[in-house]
């Protein structure tokens, strides 16, 4: 299966369909990470905030679509989701959510070691070591899914 072709672009392969065994392994990783996050005591809203913030940074429309709906189902509000890109400038996020978002951003911008150190230290002030590890795994996993969707040009279609 191939993706729609924007003007001037070449057709892309849906790599998840082309290599289903590899994609299935990524899905299994995601399921394991979801269980690790739950076992660490991270609620679904926080996990979806991480998924959304990483997807915003990476510009993954498909993952933004999926995880916005998931965050709303988990109980988050349109108001919070609407300002997520500017989370530092609001009072709408808890200390744990703020720590998780900073850590997710540092995981996504992996080349900035100083930002990683700051985010990691701040996260350890409000999150347990299991929660810190879980947030990093959530960020790593959504980064992988972002790459799959971006490189495949997975479309976001209007609902009918």
CSV table of N, CA and C in Angstrom, one decimal, residues 58-155:
chain,number,residue,atom,x,y,z
A,58,UNK,N,7.7,16.5,16.5
A,58,UNK,CA,8.1,15.8,15.3
A,58,UNK,C,7.2,16.2,14.1
A,59,UNK,N,6.1,16.8,14.4
A,59,UNK,CA,5.1,17.2,13.3
A,59,UNK,C,4.5,16.0,12.7
A,60,UNK,N,4.0,15.0,13.5
A,60,UNK,CA,3.4,13.8,13.0
A,60,UNK,C,1.9,14.0,13.1
A,61,UNK,N,1.2,14.3,12.0
A,61,UNK,CA,-0.2,14.6,12.0
A,61,UNK,C,-1.0,13.3,12.4
A,62,UNK,N,-0.6,12.2,11.9
A,62,UNK,CA,-1.3,10.9,12.2
A,62,UNK,C,-1.3,10.6,13.7
A,63,UNK,N,-0.1,10.7,14.3
A,63,UNK,CA,0.0,10.4,15.7
A,63,UNK,C,-0.7,11.5,16.5
A,64,UNK,N,-0.7,12.7,16.1
A,64,UNK,CA,-1.4,13.8,16.8
A,64,UNK,C,-2.9,13.5,16.8
A,65,UNK,N,-3.4,13.0,15.6
A,65,UNK,CA,-4.8,12.7,15.5
A,65,UNK,C,-5.2,11.5,16.5
A,66,UNK,N,-4.4,10.5,16.4
A,66,UNK,CA,-4.7,9.3,17.3
A,66,UNK,C,-4.6,9.7,18.8
A,67,UNK,N,-3.6,10.4,19.2
A,67,UNK,CA,-3.4,10.6,20.6
A,67,UNK,C,-4.2,11.8,21.1
A,68,UNK,N,-4.7,12.7,20.3
A,68,UNK,CA,-5.6,13.7,20.8
A,68,UNK,C,-6.9,13.0,21.2
A,69,UNK,N,-7.4,12.1,20.3
A,69,UNK,CA,-8.6,11.4,20.7
A,69,UNK,C,-8.4,10.5,21.9
A,70,UNK,N,-7.2,9.9,22.0
A,70,UNK,CA,-6.9,9.0,23.2
A,70,UNK,C,-6.9,9.8,24.5
A,71,UNK,N,-6.3,11.0,24.4
A,71,UNK,CA,-6.2,11.9,25.6
A,71,UNK,C,-7.6,12.3,26.0
A,72,UNK,N,-8.4,12.7,25.1
A,72,UNK,CA,-9.8,13.1,25.4
A,72,UNK,C,-10.6,11.9,26.0
A,73,UNK,N,-10.4,10.7,25.5
A,73,UNK,CA,-11.1,9.5,26.1
A,73,UNK,C,-10.5,9.2,27.5
A,74,UNK,N,-9.3,9.5,27.7
A,74,UNK,CA,-8.7,9.3,29.0
A,74,UNK,C,-9.1,10.4,30.1
A,75,UNK,N,-9.8,11.4,29.6
A,75,UNK,CA,-10.3,12.4,30.5
A,75,UNK,C,-9.6,13.8,30.4
A,76,UNK,N,-8.7,14.0,29.5
A,76,UNK,CA,-8.1,15.3,29.4
A,76,UNK,C,-9.1,16.3,28.8
A,77,UNK,N,-8.8,17.6,28.8
A,77,UNK,CA,-9.7,18.6,28.3
A,77,UNK,C,-9.2,19.2,27.0
A,78,UNK,N,-10.1,19.7,26.2
A,78,UNK,CA,-9.7,20.4,25.0
A,78,UNK,C,-8.9,21.6,25.3
A,79,UNK,N,-9.2,22.3,26.4
A,79,UNK,CA,-8.4,23.5,26.8
A,79,UNK,C,-6.9,23.1,27.1
A,80,UNK,N,-6.7,22.1,27.8
A,80,UNK,CA,-5.3,21.7,28.1
A,80,UNK,C,-4.6,21.2,26.8
A,81,UNK,N,-5.3,20.5,26.0
A,81,UNK,CA,-4.7,20.0,24.8
A,81,UNK,C,-4.4,21.1,23.8
A,82,UNK,N,-5.2,22.1,23.9
A,82,UNK,CA,-5.0,23.3,23.0
A,82,UNK,C,-3.8,24.1,23.3
A,83,UNK,N,-3.4,24.1,24.6
A,83,UNK,CA,-2.2,24.9,25.0
A,83,UNK,C,-1.0,24.0,25.3
A,84,UNK,N,-1.1,22.7,24.9
A,84,UNK,CA,0.0,21.8,25.2
A,84,UNK,C,1.4,22.3,24.7
A,85,UNK,N,1.4,22.8,23.5
A,85,UNK,CA,2.6,23.3,22.9
A,85,UNK,C,3.3,24.4,23.7
A,86,UNK,N,2.5,25.1,24.5
A,86,UNK,CA,3.1,26.2,25.3
A,86,UNK,C,2.9,25.8,26.8
A,87,UNK,N,3.1,24.6,27.2
A,87,UNK,CA,2.8,24.1,28.5
A,87,UNK,C,3.6,24.8,29.6
A,88,UNK,N,4.8,25.3,29.3
A,88,UNK,CA,5.6,26.0,30.2
A,88,UNK,C,5.0,27.3,30.6
A,89,UNK,N,4.1,27.9,29.8
A,89,UNK,CA,3.6,29.2,30.0
A,89,UNK,C,2.2,29.2,30.6
A,90,UNK,N,1.8,28.0,31.1
A,90,UNK,CA,0.4,27.9,31.7
A,90,UNK,C,0.5,27.3,33.1
A,91,UNK,N,-0.6,27.4,33.8
A,91,UNK,CA,-0.7,26.8,35.2
A,91,UNK,C,-1.6,25.5,35.1
A,92,UNK,N,-1.8,25.0,33.9
A,92,UNK,CA,-2.8,24.0,33.7
A,92,UNK,C,-2.2,22.6,33.9
A,93,UNK,N,-0.9,22.4,34.1
A,93,UNK,CA,-0.3,21.1,34.2
A,93,UNK,C,0.3,20.9,35.5
A,94,UNK,N,0.2,19.7,36.1
A,94,UNK,CA,0.7,19.4,37.4
A,94,UNK,C,2.2,19.3,37.4
A,95,UNK,N,2.8,19.4,38.5
A,95,UNK,CA,4.3,19.2,38.6
A,95,UNK,C,4.8,17.9,37.9
A,96,UNK,N,4.1,16.8,38.1
A,96,UNK,CA,4.5,15.6,37.5
A,96,UNK,C,4.3,15.6,36.0
A,97,UNK,N,3.2,16.2,35.5
A,97,UNK,CA,3.1,16.4,34.0
A,97,UNK,C,4.1,17.3,33.5
A,98,UNK,N,4.5,18.3,34.1
A,98,UNK,CA,5.5,19.3,33.7
A,98,UNK,C,6.9,18.6,33.6
A,99,UNK,N,7.2,17.8,34.6
A,99,UNK,CA,8.4,17.0,34.6
A,99,UNK,C,8.5,16.0,33.5
A,100,UNK,N,7.3,15.3,33.3
A,100,UNK,CA,7.3,14.3,32.2
A,100,UNK,C,7.4,15.0,30.8
A,101,UNK,N,6.7,16.1,30.6
A,101,UNK,CA,6.8,16.8,29.4
A,101,UNK,C,8.2,17.3,29.1
A,102,UNK,N,8.9,17.8,30.1
A,102,UNK,CA,10.3,18.3,29.9
A,102,UNK,C,11.2,17.1,29.6
A,103,UNK,N,11.0,16.0,30.2
A,103,UNK,CA,11.8,14.8,30.0
A,103,UNK,C,11.5,14.2,28.6
A,104,UNK,N,10.3,14.3,28.2
A,104,UNK,CA,9.9,13.8,26.8
A,104,UNK,C,10.5,14.7,25.8
A,105,UNK,N,10.5,16.0,26.0
A,105,UNK,CA,11.2,16.9,25.0
A,105,UNK,C,12.7,16.6,25.0
A,106,UNK,N,13.3,16.4,26.1
A,106,UNK,CA,14.8,16.1,26.2
A,106,UNK,C,15.1,14.8,25.5
A,107,UNK,N,14.2,13.8,25.6
A,107,UNK,CA,14.4,12.5,25.0
A,107,UNK,C,14.3,12.7,23.4
A,108,UNK,N,13.4,13.6,23.0
A,108,UNK,CA,13.1,13.8,21.6
A,108,UNK,C,14.3,14.6,20.9
A,109,UNK,N,14.8,15.5,21.7
A,109,UNK,CA,16.0,16.3,21.2
A,109,UNK,C,17.2,15.7,21.8
A,110,UNK,N,17.5,14.5,21.5
A,110,UNK,CA,18.6,13.7,22.2
A,110,UNK,C,19.9,14.3,22.1
A,111,UNK,N,20.2,15.2,21.1
A,111,UNK,CA,21.5,15.7,21.0
A,111,UNK,C,21.9,16.8,22.0
A,112,UNK,N,20.9,17.3,22.8
A,112,UNK,CA,21.1,18.3,23.8
A,112,UNK,C,21.3,17.7,25.1
A,113,UNK,N,22.5,17.3,25.4
A,113,UNK,CA,22.9,16.6,26.7
A,113,UNK,C,22.6,17.4,27.9
A,114,UNK,N,22.8,18.8,27.8
A,114,UNK,CA,22.6,19.6,28.9
A,114,UNK,C,21.1,19.7,29.3
A,115,UNK,N,20.3,19.8,28.3
A,115,UNK,CA,18.8,19.8,28.5
A,115,UNK,C,18.4,18.4,29.1
A,116,UNK,N,19.0,17.4,28.7
A,116,UNK,CA,18.7,16.0,29.2
A,116,UNK,C,19.0,16.0,30.7
A,117,UNK,N,20.2,16.5,31.1
A,117,UNK,CA,20.6,16.5,32.5
A,117,UNK,C,19.6,17.3,33.4
A,118,UNK,N,19.2,18.5,32.9
A,118,UNK,CA,18.3,19.4,33.6
A,118,UNK,C,16.9,18.7,33.7
A,119,UNK,N,16.4,18.2,32.6
A,119,UNK,CA,15.1,17.5,32.7
A,119,UNK,C,15.1,16.3,33.5
A,120,UNK,N,16.2,15.5,33.5
A,120,UNK,CA,16.3,14.3,34.3
A,120,UNK,C,16.3,14.6,35.8
A,121,UNK,N,17.1,15.6,36.1
A,121,UNK,CA,17.2,16.0,37.5
A,121,UNK,C,15.8,16.5,38.0
A,122,UNK,N,15.2,17.4,37.2
A,122,UNK,CA,13.9,17.9,37.6
A,122,UNK,C,12.8,16.8,37.8
A,123,UNK,N,12.9,15.9,36.8
A,123,UNK,CA,11.9,14.8,36.9
A,123,UNK,C,12.1,13.9,38.1
A,124,UNK,N,13.3,13.7,38.5
A,124,UNK,CA,13.6,12.9,39.7
A,124,UNK,C,13.1,13.5,41.0
A,125,UNK,N,12.9,14.8,40.9
A,125,UNK,CA,12.3,15.5,42.1
A,125,UNK,C,10.9,15.2,42.4
A,126,UNK,N,10.1,14.9,41.3
A,126,UNK,CA,8.7,14.7,41.5
A,126,UNK,C,8.2,13.3,41.0
A,127,UNK,N,9.1,12.6,40.3
A,127,UNK,CA,8.7,11.3,39.8
A,127,UNK,C,9.6,10.2,40.4
A,128,UNK,N,9.1,9.0,40.6
A,128,UNK,CA,9.9,7.9,41.1
A,128,UNK,C,10.9,7.5,39.9
A,129,UNK,N,11.9,6.7,40.3
A,129,UNK,CA,12.8,6.2,39.2
A,129,UNK,C,12.0,5.4,38.2
A,130,UNK,N,11.1,4.6,38.7
A,130,UNK,CA,10.3,3.8,37.7
A,130,UNK,C,9.5,4.7,36.8
A,131,UNK,N,8.9,5.8,37.3
A,131,UNK,CA,8.2,6.7,36.5
A,131,UNK,C,9.1,7.4,35.5
A,132,UNK,N,10.2,7.8,35.9
A,132,UNK,CA,11.2,8.5,35.0
A,132,UNK,C,11.5,7.5,33.9
A,133,UNK,N,11.8,6.3,34.2
A,133,UNK,CA,12.1,5.3,33.1
A,133,UNK,C,10.9,5.1,32.2
A,134,UNK,N,9.7,5.0,32.8
A,134,UNK,CA,8.5,4.8,32.0
A,134,UNK,C,8.3,6.0,31.0
A,135,UNK,N,8.5,7.2,31.5
A,135,UNK,CA,8.3,8.4,30.7
A,135,UNK,C,9.3,8.4,29.5
A,136,UNK,N,10.5,8.0,29.8
A,136,UNK,CA,11.5,8.0,28.7
A,136,UNK,C,11.1,6.9,27.7
A,137,UNK,N,10.6,5.7,28.2
A,137,UNK,CA,10.2,4.7,27.3
A,137,UNK,C,9.0,5.1,26.4
A,138,UNK,N,8.1,5.8,27.0
A,138,UNK,CA,6.9,6.3,26.3
A,138,UNK,C,7.4,7.3,25.2
A,139,UNK,N,8.3,8.2,25.5
A,139,UNK,CA,8.9,9.1,24.5
A,139,UNK,C,9.6,8.4,23.4
A,140,UNK,N,10.4,7.4,23.8
A,140,UNK,CA,11.2,6.7,22.8
A,140,UNK,C,10.2,6.0,21.8
A,141,UNK,N,9.2,5.4,22.4
A,141,UNK,CA,8.3,4.6,21.6
A,141,UNK,C,7.4,5.5,20.6
A,142,UNK,N,6.9,6.6,21.1
A,142,UNK,CA,6.2,7.5,20.3
A,142,UNK,C,7.1,8.1,19.2
A,143,UNK,N,8.3,8.4,19.5
A,143,UNK,CA,9.3,8.9,18.5
A,143,UNK,C,9.4,7.9,17.4
A,144,UNK,N,9.4,6.6,17.7
A,144,UNK,CA,9.5,5.5,16.7
A,144,UNK,C,8.2,5.5,15.8
A,145,UNK,N,7.1,5.6,16.5
A,145,UNK,CA,5.8,5.6,15.7
A,145,UNK,C,5.7,6.8,14.9
A,146,UNK,N,6.2,8.0,15.4
A,146,UNK,CA,6.2,9.2,14.6
A,146,UNK,C,7.0,9.0,13.3
A,147,UNK,N,8.2,8.4,13.4
A,147,UNK,CA,9.0,8.2,12.2
A,147,UNK,C,8.3,7.2,11.2
A,148,UNK,N,7.7,6.2,11.7
A,148,UNK,CA,6.9,5.3,10.8
A,148,UNK,C,5.9,6.1,10.1
A,149,UNK,N,5.1,6.9,10.8
A,149,UNK,CA,4.0,7.6,10.1
A,149,UNK,C,4.4,8.7,9.2
A,150,UNK,N,5.5,9.4,9.7
A,150,UNK,CA,6.0,10.5,8.8
A,150,UNK,C,6.6,10.0,7.6
A,151,UNK,N,7.4,9.0,7.7
A,151,UNK,CA,8.1,8.4,6.5
A,151,UNK,C,7.2,7.7,5.6
A,152,UNK,N,6.0,7.2,6.1
A,152,UNK,CA,5.0,6.6,5.3
A,152,UNK,C,4.0,7.6,4.7
A,153,UNK,N,4.0,8.8,5.3
A,153,UNK,CA,3.0,9.8,5.0
A,153,UNK,C,1.6,9.3,5.3
A,154,UNK,N,1.4,8.7,6.5
A,154,UNK,CA,0.1,8.2,6.8
A,154,UNK,C,-0.9,9.4,6.8
A,155,UNK,N,-2.0,9.3,6.1
A,155,UNK,CA,-2.9,10.4,6.0
A,155,UNK,C,-3.8,10.6,7.3
